[in-house]
PDB file of C-alpha atoms in Angstrom:
ATOM      1  CA  MET A   1     -12.110  30.779   6.018  1.00 41.00           C
ATOM      2  CA  LEU A   2     -14.290  28.690   3.705  1.00 37.00           C
ATOM      3  CA  VAL A   3     -11.756  29.085   0.891  1.00 33.00           C
ATOM      4  CA  PHE A   4      -8.996  27.851   3.209  1.00 32.00           C
ATOM      5  CA  ALA A   5     -11.078  24.785   4.149  1.00 32.00           C
ATOM      6  CA  VAL A   6     -11.729  23.980   0.474  1.00 32.00           C
ATOM      7  CA  VAL A   7      -8.017  24.323  -0.381  1.00 31.00           C
ATOM      8  CA  VAL A   8      -7.063  22.045   2.527  1.00 32.00           C
ATOM      9  CA  CYS A   9      -9.629  19.444   1.429  1.00 35.00           C
ATOM     10  CA  LEU A  10      -8.452  19.565  -2.181  1.00 34.00           C
ATOM     11  CA  PHE A  11      -4.830  19.209  -1.091  1.00 37.00           C
ATOM     12  CA  ALA A  12      -5.717  16.215   1.071  1.00 37.00           C
ATOM     13  CA  LEU A  13      -7.531  14.593  -1.854  1.00 40.00           C
ATOM     14  CA  SER A  14      -4.530  15.224  -4.118  1.00 45.00           C
ATOM     15  CA  ALA A  15      -2.442  13.023  -1.821  1.00 53.00           C
ATOM     16  CA  GLY A  16      -3.969  10.186  -3.786  1.00 75.00           C
ATOM     17  CA  GLN A  17      -2.498   6.775  -3.542  1.00 88.00           C
ATOM     18  CA  PRO A  18       0.743   4.917  -4.204  1.00 92.00           C
ATOM     19  CA  SER A  19       1.898   4.555  -7.807  1.00 91.00           C
ATOM     20  CA  GLN A  20       1.490   1.161  -9.456  1.00 91.00           C
ATOM     21  CA  ASN A  21       5.210   0.602  -9.058  1.00 91.00           C
ATOM     22  CA  CYS A  22       5.192   1.454  -5.365  1.00 94.00           C
ATOM     23  CA  LEU A  23       2.090  -0.647  -4.646  1.00 94.00           C
ATOM     24  CA  SER A  24       3.531  -3.607  -6.563  1.00 94.00           C
ATOM     25  CA  CYS A  25       6.716  -3.498  -4.503  1.00 95.00           C
ATOM     26  CA  ILE A  26       4.821  -3.257  -1.221  1.00 96.00           C
ATOM     27  CA  CYS A  27       2.869  -6.306  -2.375  1.00 96.00           C
ATOM     28  CA  ARG A  28       6.062  -8.197  -3.232  1.00 95.00           C
ATOM     29  CA  ILE A  29       7.630  -7.441   0.140  1.00 95.00           C
ATOM     30  CA  GLU A  30       4.484  -8.762   1.854  1.00 95.00           C
ATOM     31  CA  GLY A  31       4.464 -12.005  -0.133  1.00 93.00           C
ATOM     32  CA  CYS A  32       1.952 -10.944  -2.784  1.00 92.00           C
ATOM     33  CA  GLN A  33       0.782 -13.827  -4.969  1.00 88.00           C
ATOM     34  CA  GLY A  34       1.935 -16.418  -2.441  1.00 92.00           C
ATOM     35  CA  GLN A  35      -0.337 -14.918   0.231  1.00 92.00           C
ATOM     36  CA  ILE A  36      -3.613 -14.671  -1.726  1.00 92.00           C
ATOM     37  CA  GLY A  37      -6.243 -16.582   0.243  1.00 92.00           C
ATOM     38  CA  LYS A  38      -4.019 -16.936   3.310  1.00 94.00           C
ATOM     39  CA  CYS A  39      -3.712 -15.460   6.785  1.00 95.00           C
ATOM     40  CA  ARG A  40      -0.887 -15.883   9.288  1.00 94.00           C
ATOM     41  CA  MET A  41      -0.023 -14.721  12.773  1.00 95.00           C
ATOM     42  CA  ASP A  42       2.356 -11.754  12.735  1.00 91.00           C
ATOM     43  CA  VAL A  43       3.481  -9.816  15.804  1.00 87.00           C
ATOM     44  CA  GLY A  44       0.568 -11.103  17.879  1.00 92.00           C
ATOM     45  CA  SER A  45      -2.280 -10.594  15.407  1.00 94.00           C
ATOM     46  CA  LEU A  46      -3.575 -12.043  12.157  1.00 95.00           C
ATOM     47  CA  SER A  47      -2.281 -10.630   8.841  1.00 96.00           C
ATOM     48  CA  CYS A  48      -4.110 -11.622   5.658  1.00 96.00           C
ATOM     49  CA  GLY A  49      -3.693 -11.647   1.921  1.00 96.00           C
ATOM     50  CA  PRO A  50      -1.260 -10.249  -0.610  1.00 96.00           C
ATOM     51  CA  PHE A  51      -0.596  -7.108   1.463  1.00 97.00           C
ATOM     52  CA  GLN A  52      -0.674  -8.868   4.867  1.00 96.00           C
ATOM     53  CA  ILE A  53      -3.412  -6.561   6.173  1.00 97.00           C
ATOM     54  CA  LYS A  54      -4.333  -6.645   9.857  1.00 97.00           C
ATOM     55  CA  LYS A  55      -7.942  -6.225  11.030  1.00 97.00           C
ATOM     56  CA  VAL A  56      -7.371  -2.744  12.514  1.00 97.00           C
ATOM     57  CA  TYR A  57      -5.896  -1.614   9.139  1.00 97.00           C
ATOM     58  CA  TRP A  58      -8.952  -3.033   7.335  1.00 98.00           C
ATOM     59  CA  ILE A  59     -11.266  -1.172   9.729  1.00 97.00           C
ATOM     60  CA  ASP A  60      -9.309   2.058   9.165  1.00 97.00           C
ATOM     61  CA  CYS A  61      -9.540   1.652   5.385  1.00 97.00           C
ATOM     62  CA  GLY A  62     -13.335   1.646   5.594  1.00 97.00           C
ATOM     63  CA  ARG A  63     -14.144  -2.085   5.845  1.00 97.00           C
ATOM     64  CA  PRO A  64     -14.364  -2.785   2.096  1.00 97.00           C
ATOM     65  CA  GLY A  65     -15.857  -6.083   1.034  1.00 95.00           C
ATOM     66  CA  GLY A  66     -17.938  -6.334   4.205  1.00 89.00           C
ATOM     67  CA  ASP A  67     -15.785  -8.982   5.893  1.00 94.00           C
ATOM     68  CA  TYR A  68     -12.146  -8.713   6.992  1.00 96.00           C
ATOM     69  CA  GLN A  69     -10.816 -12.068   5.826  1.00 94.00           C
ATOM     70  CA  SER A  70     -12.943 -12.240   2.667  1.00 94.00           C
ATOM     71  CA  CYS A  71     -11.634  -8.843   1.545  1.00 96.00           C
ATOM     72  CA  THR A  72      -8.007  -9.097   2.545  1.00 94.00           C
ATOM     73  CA  LYS A  73      -7.485 -12.523   1.018  1.00 92.00           C
ATOM     74  CA  GLN A  74      -8.350 -11.125  -2.441  1.00 92.00           C
ATOM     75  CA  MET A  75      -6.123  -8.905  -4.550  1.00 95.00           C
ATOM     76  CA  GLY A  76      -8.742  -6.388  -5.738  1.00 95.00           C
ATOM     77  CA  CYS A  77     -10.313  -5.740  -2.346  1.00 96.00           C
ATOM     78  CA  SER A  78      -6.869  -5.582  -0.731  1.00 96.00           C
ATOM     79  CA  ILE A  79      -5.740  -2.931  -3.221  1.00 96.00           C
ATOM     80  CA  THR A  80      -8.925  -0.955  -2.521  1.00 96.00           C
ATOM     81  CA  CYS A  81      -8.177  -1.163   1.201  1.00 97.00           C
ATOM     82  CA  VAL A  82      -4.513  -0.127   0.876  1.00 97.00           C
ATOM     83  CA  ASN A  83      -5.392   2.848  -1.337  1.00 96.00           C
ATOM     84  CA  ALA A  84      -8.158   3.999   1.046  1.00 97.00           C
ATOM     85  CA  TYR A  85      -5.781   3.668   4.014  1.00 97.00           C
ATOM     86  CA  MET A  86      -3.160   5.749   2.214  1.00 96.00           C
ATOM     87  CA  ARG A  87      -5.705   8.421   1.263  1.00 96.00           C
ATOM     88  CA  ARG A  88      -6.750   8.560   4.912  1.00 96.00           C
ATOM     89  CA  TYR A  89      -3.298   8.686   6.509  1.00 95.00           C
ATOM     90  CA  GLY A  90      -0.857   9.830   3.809  1.00 94.00           C
ATOM     91  CA  THR A  91      -0.905  13.567   4.415  1.00 92.00           C
ATOM     92  CA  ARG A  92      -1.595  13.137   8.130  1.00 92.00           C
ATOM     93  CA  CYS A  93       1.689  11.326   8.542  1.00 91.00           C
ATOM     94  CA  THR A  94       3.593  13.782   6.366  1.00 92.00           C
ATOM     95  CA  ARG A  95       1.985  16.812   8.047  1.00 92.00           C
ATOM     96  CA  GLY A  96       0.354  17.959   4.811  1.00 91.00           C
ATOM     97  CA  ARG A  97       3.197  17.274   2.373  1.00 91.00           C
ATOM     98  CA  ARG A  98       2.309  15.108  -0.635  1.00 92.00           C
ATOM     99  CA  PRO A  99       3.348  11.552   0.341  1.00 94.00           C
ATOM    100  CA  THR A 100       6.099   9.725  -1.516  1.00 94.00           C
ATOM    101  CA  CYS A 101       6.435   5.993  -2.025  1.00 95.00           C
ATOM    102  CA  GLN A 102       8.714   5.976   1.002  1.00 95.00           C
ATOM    103  CA  ASP A 103       5.942   7.523   3.092  1.00 96.00           C
ATOM    104  CA  TYR A 104       3.349   5.064   1.786  1.00 96.00           C
ATOM    105  CA  ALA A 105       5.570   2.031   2.391  1.00 96.00           C
ATOM    106  CA  ARG A 106       6.404   3.140   5.906  1.00 97.00           C
ATOM    107  CA  ILE A 107       2.731   3.897   6.687  1.00 97.00           C
ATOM    108  CA  HIS A 108       1.774   0.451   5.386  1.00 97.00           C
ATOM    109  CA  ASN A 109       4.383  -1.136   7.631  1.00 96.00           C
ATOM    110  CA  GLY A 110       4.094   1.051  10.722  1.00 96.00           C
ATOM    111  CA  GLY A 111       0.559   2.398  10.781  1.00 96.00           C
ATOM    112  CA  PRO A 112      -0.835   5.918  10.480  1.00 96.00           C
ATOM    113  CA  PHE A 113       2.377   7.615  11.642  1.00 95.00           C
ATOM    114  CA  GLY A 114       4.816   5.004  10.346  1.00 95.00           C
ATOM    115  CA  CYS A 115       6.457   7.503   8.004  1.00 94.00           C
ATOM    116  CA  ARG A 116       7.883   9.200  11.092  1.00 94.00           C
ATOM    117  CA  SER A 117       9.102   6.048  12.842  1.00 95.00           C
ATOM    118  CA  SER A 118      12.682   4.832  12.540  1.00 96.00           C
ATOM    119  CA  SER A 119      11.382   1.268  13.004  1.00 96.00           C
ATOM    120  CA  THR A 120      10.004   1.352   9.431  1.00 96.00           C
ATOM    121  CA  LEU A 121      13.266   2.300   7.699  1.00 96.00           C
ATOM    122  CA  GLY A 122      14.306  -1.332   7.134  1.00 96.00           C
ATOM    123  CA  TYR A 123      10.971  -2.049   5.449  1.00 96.00           C
ATOM    124  CA  TRP A 124      11.409   1.022   3.251  1.00 96.00           C
ATOM    125  CA  ARG A 125      14.874  -0.177   2.193  1.00 95.00           C
ATOM    126  CA  LYS A 126      13.323  -3.465   0.995  1.00 95.00           C
ATOM    127  CA  VAL A 127      10.643  -1.619  -0.995  1.00 95.00           C
ATOM    128  CA  SER A 128      13.220   0.773  -2.438  1.00 93.00           C
ATOM    129  CA  ARG A 129      15.433  -2.115  -3.603  1.00 94.00           C
ATOM    130  CA  CYS A 130      12.416  -3.700  -5.284  1.00 93.00           C
ATOM    131  CA  CYS A 131      11.648  -0.448  -7.119  1.00 88.00           C
ATOM    132  CA  GLY A 132      15.211  -0.032  -8.263  1.00 86.00           C
ATOM    133  CA  GLY A 133      15.066   3.643  -7.319  1.00 72.00           C
ATOM    134  CA  ARG A 134      11.897   4.238  -9.361  1.00 74.00           C
ATOM    135  CA  CYS A 135       9.277   3.839  -6.681  1.00 76.00           C
ATOM    136  CA  GLY A 136       7.258   6.845  -7.743  1.00 66.00           C
ATOM    137  CA  SER A 137       7.174   6.031 -11.442  1.00 51.00           C
ATOM    138  CA  GLU A 138       4.996   3.739 -13.479  1.00 44.00           C
ATOM    139  CA  LEU A 139       5.660   0.017 -13.417  1.00 42.00           C
ATOM    140  CA  THR A 140       8.943  -0.852 -15.120  1.00 38.00           C
ATOM    141  CA  ASP A 141       9.903  -3.983 -16.999  1.00 35.00           C
ATOM    142  CA  GLN A 142      12.604  -4.552 -14.380  1.00 37.00           C
ATOM    143  CA  LEU A 143       9.946  -4.729 -11.675  1.00 39.00           C
ATOM    144  CA  LYS A 144       7.469  -6.759 -13.680  1.00 40.00           C
ATOM    145  CA  TYR A 145       9.903  -9.288 -15.105  1.00 36.00           C
ATOM    146  CA  GLY A 146      13.016  -8.694 -13.047  1.00 39.00           C
ATOM    147  CA  PRO A 147      14.960 -10.877 -10.646  1.00 39.00           C
ATOM    148  CA  GLU A 148      12.151 -11.000  -8.054  1.00 43.00           C
ATOM    149  CA  ASP A 149      10.022 -14.114  -7.609  1.00 45.00           C
ATOM    150  CA  PRO A 150       8.476 -14.883 -11.045  1.00 43.00           C
ATOM    151  CA  GLN A 151       5.236 -16.139  -9.468  1.00 46.00           C
ATOM    152  CA  ASP A 152       4.527 -12.572  -8.363  1.00 50.00           C
ATOM    153  CA  ASN A 153       4.265 -11.405 -11.987  1.00 54.00           C
ATOM    154  CA  ASN A 154       0.636 -12.585 -11.995  1.00 60.00           C
ATOM    155  CA  ALA A 155      -0.036 -10.404  -8.959  1.00 60.00           C
ATOM    156  CA  VAL A 156       1.674  -7.457 -10.653  1.00 61.00           C
ATOM    157  CA  ASP A 157      -0.581  -8.035 -13.676  1.00 65.00           C
ATOM    158  CA  GLN A 158      -3.592  -7.963 -11.324  1.00 64.00           C
ATOM    159  CA  ILE A 159      -2.411  -4.631  -9.891  1.00 68.00           C
ATOM    160  CA  LEU A 160      -2.021  -3.227 -13.410  1.00 62.00           C
ATOM    161  CA  GLU A 161      -5.490  -4.513 -14.308  1.00 65.00           C
ATOM    162  CA  TYR A 162      -6.942  -2.868 -11.196  1.00 60.00           C
ATOM    163  CA  TYR A 163      -5.358   0.485 -12.050  1.00 58.00           C
ATOM    164  CA  GLY A 164      -6.464   0.136 -15.679  1.00 59.00           C
ATOM    165  CA  SER A 165     -10.068  -0.387 -14.591  1.00 59.00           C
ATOM    166  CA  LYS A 166      -9.910   2.847 -12.540  1.00 54.00           C
ATOM    167  CA  ALA A 167      -8.641   4.962 -15.439  1.00 46.00           C
TER     168      ALA A 167
END
């Protein structure tokens, strides 16, 4: 039984986090660079920062940075929060299967079980278009310097820097 518990824990840890490419596209869909330092009302509650994180999401990701708005208005703390949220809910939503970018995007948009909700399919289509079909791969030149909003390239660079500092 102990061996089974260890295997389950290791599998859950292997779920990891979204690829750089996937995370960058989620950021772009949420407004990314244009939302750093900002909060806005969205569907009856406040959403803050480059990933438009709500307070309940921030609580679920472990309350990094000590304060909701201070954390979520910054790129680095927001990335930490998103990755922690995905580690927490990724395999829960997929019932143990290793999550894909589609799963991560839909969880980000629809909460812990968003990967199972048809209401998140439109959001996934936006993320998929951004990725150009390469949502699970490393960041591509098309994503970084493609037809999307050029002001977001700075935010993409910040995401790359964050991942580089974790290597």
